[in-house]
């Protein structure tokens, strides 16, 4: 199943809710998530996300992948669960640029007591620009499912 569609001039993808990010990298930036398990996501790319070649910097793609994958996994766990990224991989398949909507969908492979694995893709329009995958370790004192 493909990620949601969005008009390139839209302020927000239909059906997704805004989420303001916290933290040192994207603090204050608004992205969008949705779906029953928060499996859909979107981010509008800006010139600040691009490198000297005019394409989205790989570090931006990787950071967004980490934010969305871990956020998706966290949404599947009890609110008190604490988790950390144990592994993150990104296969870059094509470029994205300022003004593009980076759209994605995530799928859980395993939500367990100690480890969770999810993967997905980032798309721009009909093109897949990155395949993403993360595993997270659930910290022992977090109240995760037994």
Short mmCIF file of C-alpha atoms in Angstrom, two decimals:
data_model
loop_
_atom_site.label_atom_id
_atom_site.label_comp_id
_atom_site.label_asym_id
_atom_site.label_seq_id
_atom_site.Cartn_x
_atom_site.Cartn_y
_atom_site.Cartn_z
CA UNK A 1 0.00 0.00 0.00
CA UNK A 2 1.38 3.40 -0.98
CA UNK A 3 1.80 6.41 1.32
CA UNK A 4 -0.86 9.13 1.21
CA UNK A 5 -0.94 11.57 -1.69
CA UNK A 6 -0.60 15.31 -1.26
CA UNK A 7 -0.77 18.26 -3.64
CA UNK A 8 2.71 19.79 -3.84
CA UNK A 9 1.27 23.21 -2.91
CA UNK A 10 -0.78 21.93 0.02
CA UNK A 11 -0.10 23.07 3.57
CA UNK A 12 -0.83 19.58 4.94
CA UNK A 13 -1.55 16.09 3.64
CA UNK A 14 -5.22 15.17 3.86
CA UNK A 15 -6.04 12.97 6.83
CA UNK A 16 -2.72 13.49 8.64
CA UNK A 17 -2.33 15.47 11.86
CA UNK A 18 0.43 18.01 12.48
CA UNK A 19 3.10 17.11 15.00
CA UNK A 20 5.69 19.62 16.20
CA UNK A 21 9.07 17.97 16.73
CA UNK A 22 11.20 18.53 19.79
CA UNK A 23 14.94 18.22 20.19
CA UNK A 24 18.16 19.74 18.89
CA UNK A 25 17.89 18.77 15.20
CA UNK A 26 14.34 19.55 14.15
CA UNK A 27 12.94 21.27 17.23
CA UNK A 28 9.95 23.36 16.22
CA UNK A 29 9.54 21.74 12.81
CA UNK A 30 6.05 20.53 11.91
CA UNK A 31 5.66 17.09 10.33
CA UNK A 32 2.49 15.06 9.87
CA UNK A 33 1.47 11.60 11.06
CA UNK A 34 -1.67 9.53 10.83
CA UNK A 35 -3.29 6.18 10.37
CA UNK A 36 -4.57 3.88 13.10
CA UNK A 37 -1.06 3.07 14.34
CA UNK A 38 0.67 6.26 13.18
CA UNK A 39 2.02 4.37 10.15
CA UNK A 40 1.63 7.30 7.74
CA UNK A 41 3.92 10.29 7.76
CA UNK A 42 4.84 13.37 5.76
CA UNK A 43 7.39 16.15 5.86
CA UNK A 44 7.64 19.18 3.58
CA UNK A 45 11.28 19.62 2.57
CA UNK A 46 12.92 23.04 2.59
CA UNK A 47 16.11 24.58 1.23
CA UNK A 48 17.64 24.14 4.71
CA UNK A 49 17.31 20.35 4.23
CA UNK A 50 19.40 20.37 1.04
CA UNK A 51 23.13 20.03 0.41
CA UNK A 52 25.31 21.91 -2.07
CA UNK A 53 23.96 19.79 -4.93
CA UNK A 54 20.42 20.99 -4.24
CA UNK A 55 19.18 17.59 -3.08
CA UNK A 56 18.01 16.57 0.38
CA UNK A 57 20.98 15.78 2.59
CA UNK A 58 21.26 12.11 3.51
CA UNK A 59 21.49 13.04 7.18
CA UNK A 60 18.09 14.74 6.98
CA UNK A 61 16.56 11.61 5.43
CA UNK A 62 18.19 9.41 8.09
CA UNK A 63 17.08 11.67 10.95
CA UNK A 64 13.49 11.80 9.67
CA UNK A 65 13.58 8.00 9.24
CA UNK A 66 14.70 7.60 12.86
CA UNK A 67 12.04 10.01 14.15
CA UNK A 68 9.21 8.38 12.20
CA UNK A 69 10.21 4.74 12.74
CA UNK A 70 10.76 5.12 16.47
CA UNK A 71 7.59 7.23 16.83
CA UNK A 72 5.62 4.53 15.03
CA UNK A 73 7.05 1.79 17.25
CA UNK A 74 6.39 3.87 20.39
CA UNK A 75 2.73 4.26 19.34
CA UNK A 76 2.40 0.45 19.46
CA UNK A 77 3.66 0.24 23.07
CA UNK A 78 2.26 1.34 26.43
CA UNK A 79 2.73 5.08 27.07
CA UNK A 80 5.35 4.45 29.79
CA UNK A 81 7.57 2.31 27.54
CA UNK A 82 11.05 3.73 26.94
CA UNK A 83 13.00 2.69 23.89
CA UNK A 84 16.19 3.52 22.06
CA UNK A 85 17.25 3.00 18.48
CA UNK A 86 19.48 -0.07 18.27
CA UNK A 87 19.90 -0.11 14.49
CA UNK A 88 18.93 2.17 11.63
CA UNK A 89 19.42 1.58 7.93
CA UNK A 90 18.57 3.74 4.94
CA UNK A 91 18.86 2.73 1.30
CA UNK A 92 18.89 5.91 -0.78
CA UNK A 93 17.19 5.21 -4.10
CA UNK A 94 16.67 8.65 -5.57
CA UNK A 95 16.85 12.38 -4.87
CA UNK A 96 14.36 14.71 -3.24
CA UNK A 97 14.53 18.48 -3.27
CA UNK A 98 13.29 21.61 -1.52
CA UNK A 99 9.55 21.95 -2.02
CA UNK A 100 8.97 18.18 -2.23
CA UNK A 101 6.64 16.37 0.13
CA UNK A 102 8.42 13.37 1.61
CA UNK A 103 5.65 10.84 2.21
CA UNK A 104 5.89 7.46 3.83
CA UNK A 105 4.33 4.38 5.29
CA UNK A 106 5.76 2.10 7.99
CA UNK A 107 5.10 -1.56 8.74
CA UNK A 108 5.87 -3.36 12.00
CA UNK A 109 7.72 -6.65 11.68
CA UNK A 110 8.05 -7.39 15.37
CA UNK A 111 6.79 -5.68 18.50
CA UNK A 112 8.26 -7.72 21.35
CA UNK A 113 9.25 -7.54 25.00
CA UNK A 114 12.79 -6.37 24.38
CA UNK A 115 13.09 -5.60 20.68
CA UNK A 116 10.91 -4.05 17.99
CA UNK A 117 11.58 -3.90 14.25
CA UNK A 118 9.82 -1.77 11.64
CA UNK A 119 10.52 -0.75 8.07
CA UNK A 120 9.03 1.46 5.42
CA UNK A 121 9.71 3.80 2.59
CA UNK A 122 9.91 7.47 1.75
CA UNK A 123 8.33 8.56 -1.52
CA UNK A 124 8.10 11.77 -3.49
CA UNK A 125 5.08 11.48 -5.74
CA UNK A 126 5.27 8.09 -7.43
CA UNK A 127 9.03 7.68 -6.83
CA UNK A 128 10.52 5.77 -3.92
CA UNK A 129 13.48 7.83 -2.68
CA UNK A 130 14.50 5.74 0.37
CA UNK A 131 13.87 2.41 2.03
CA UNK A 132 14.11 2.69 5.82
CA UNK A 133 14.39 0.17 8.66
CA UNK A 134 14.99 0.39 12.41
CA UNK A 135 15.17 -1.88 15.39
CA UNK A 136 14.62 -0.51 18.85
CA UNK A 137 15.56 -1.90 22.22
CA UNK A 138 12.97 -1.53 24.97
CA UNK A 139 14.57 -0.53 28.23
CA UNK A 140 13.99 -3.07 31.00
CA UNK A 141 12.16 -0.75 33.41
CA UNK A 142 9.73 0.67 30.86
CA UNK A 143 6.55 -1.32 31.44
CA UNK A 144 6.59 -2.94 28.01
CA UNK A 145 4.28 -5.89 27.24
CA UNK A 146 5.24 -9.19 28.85
#
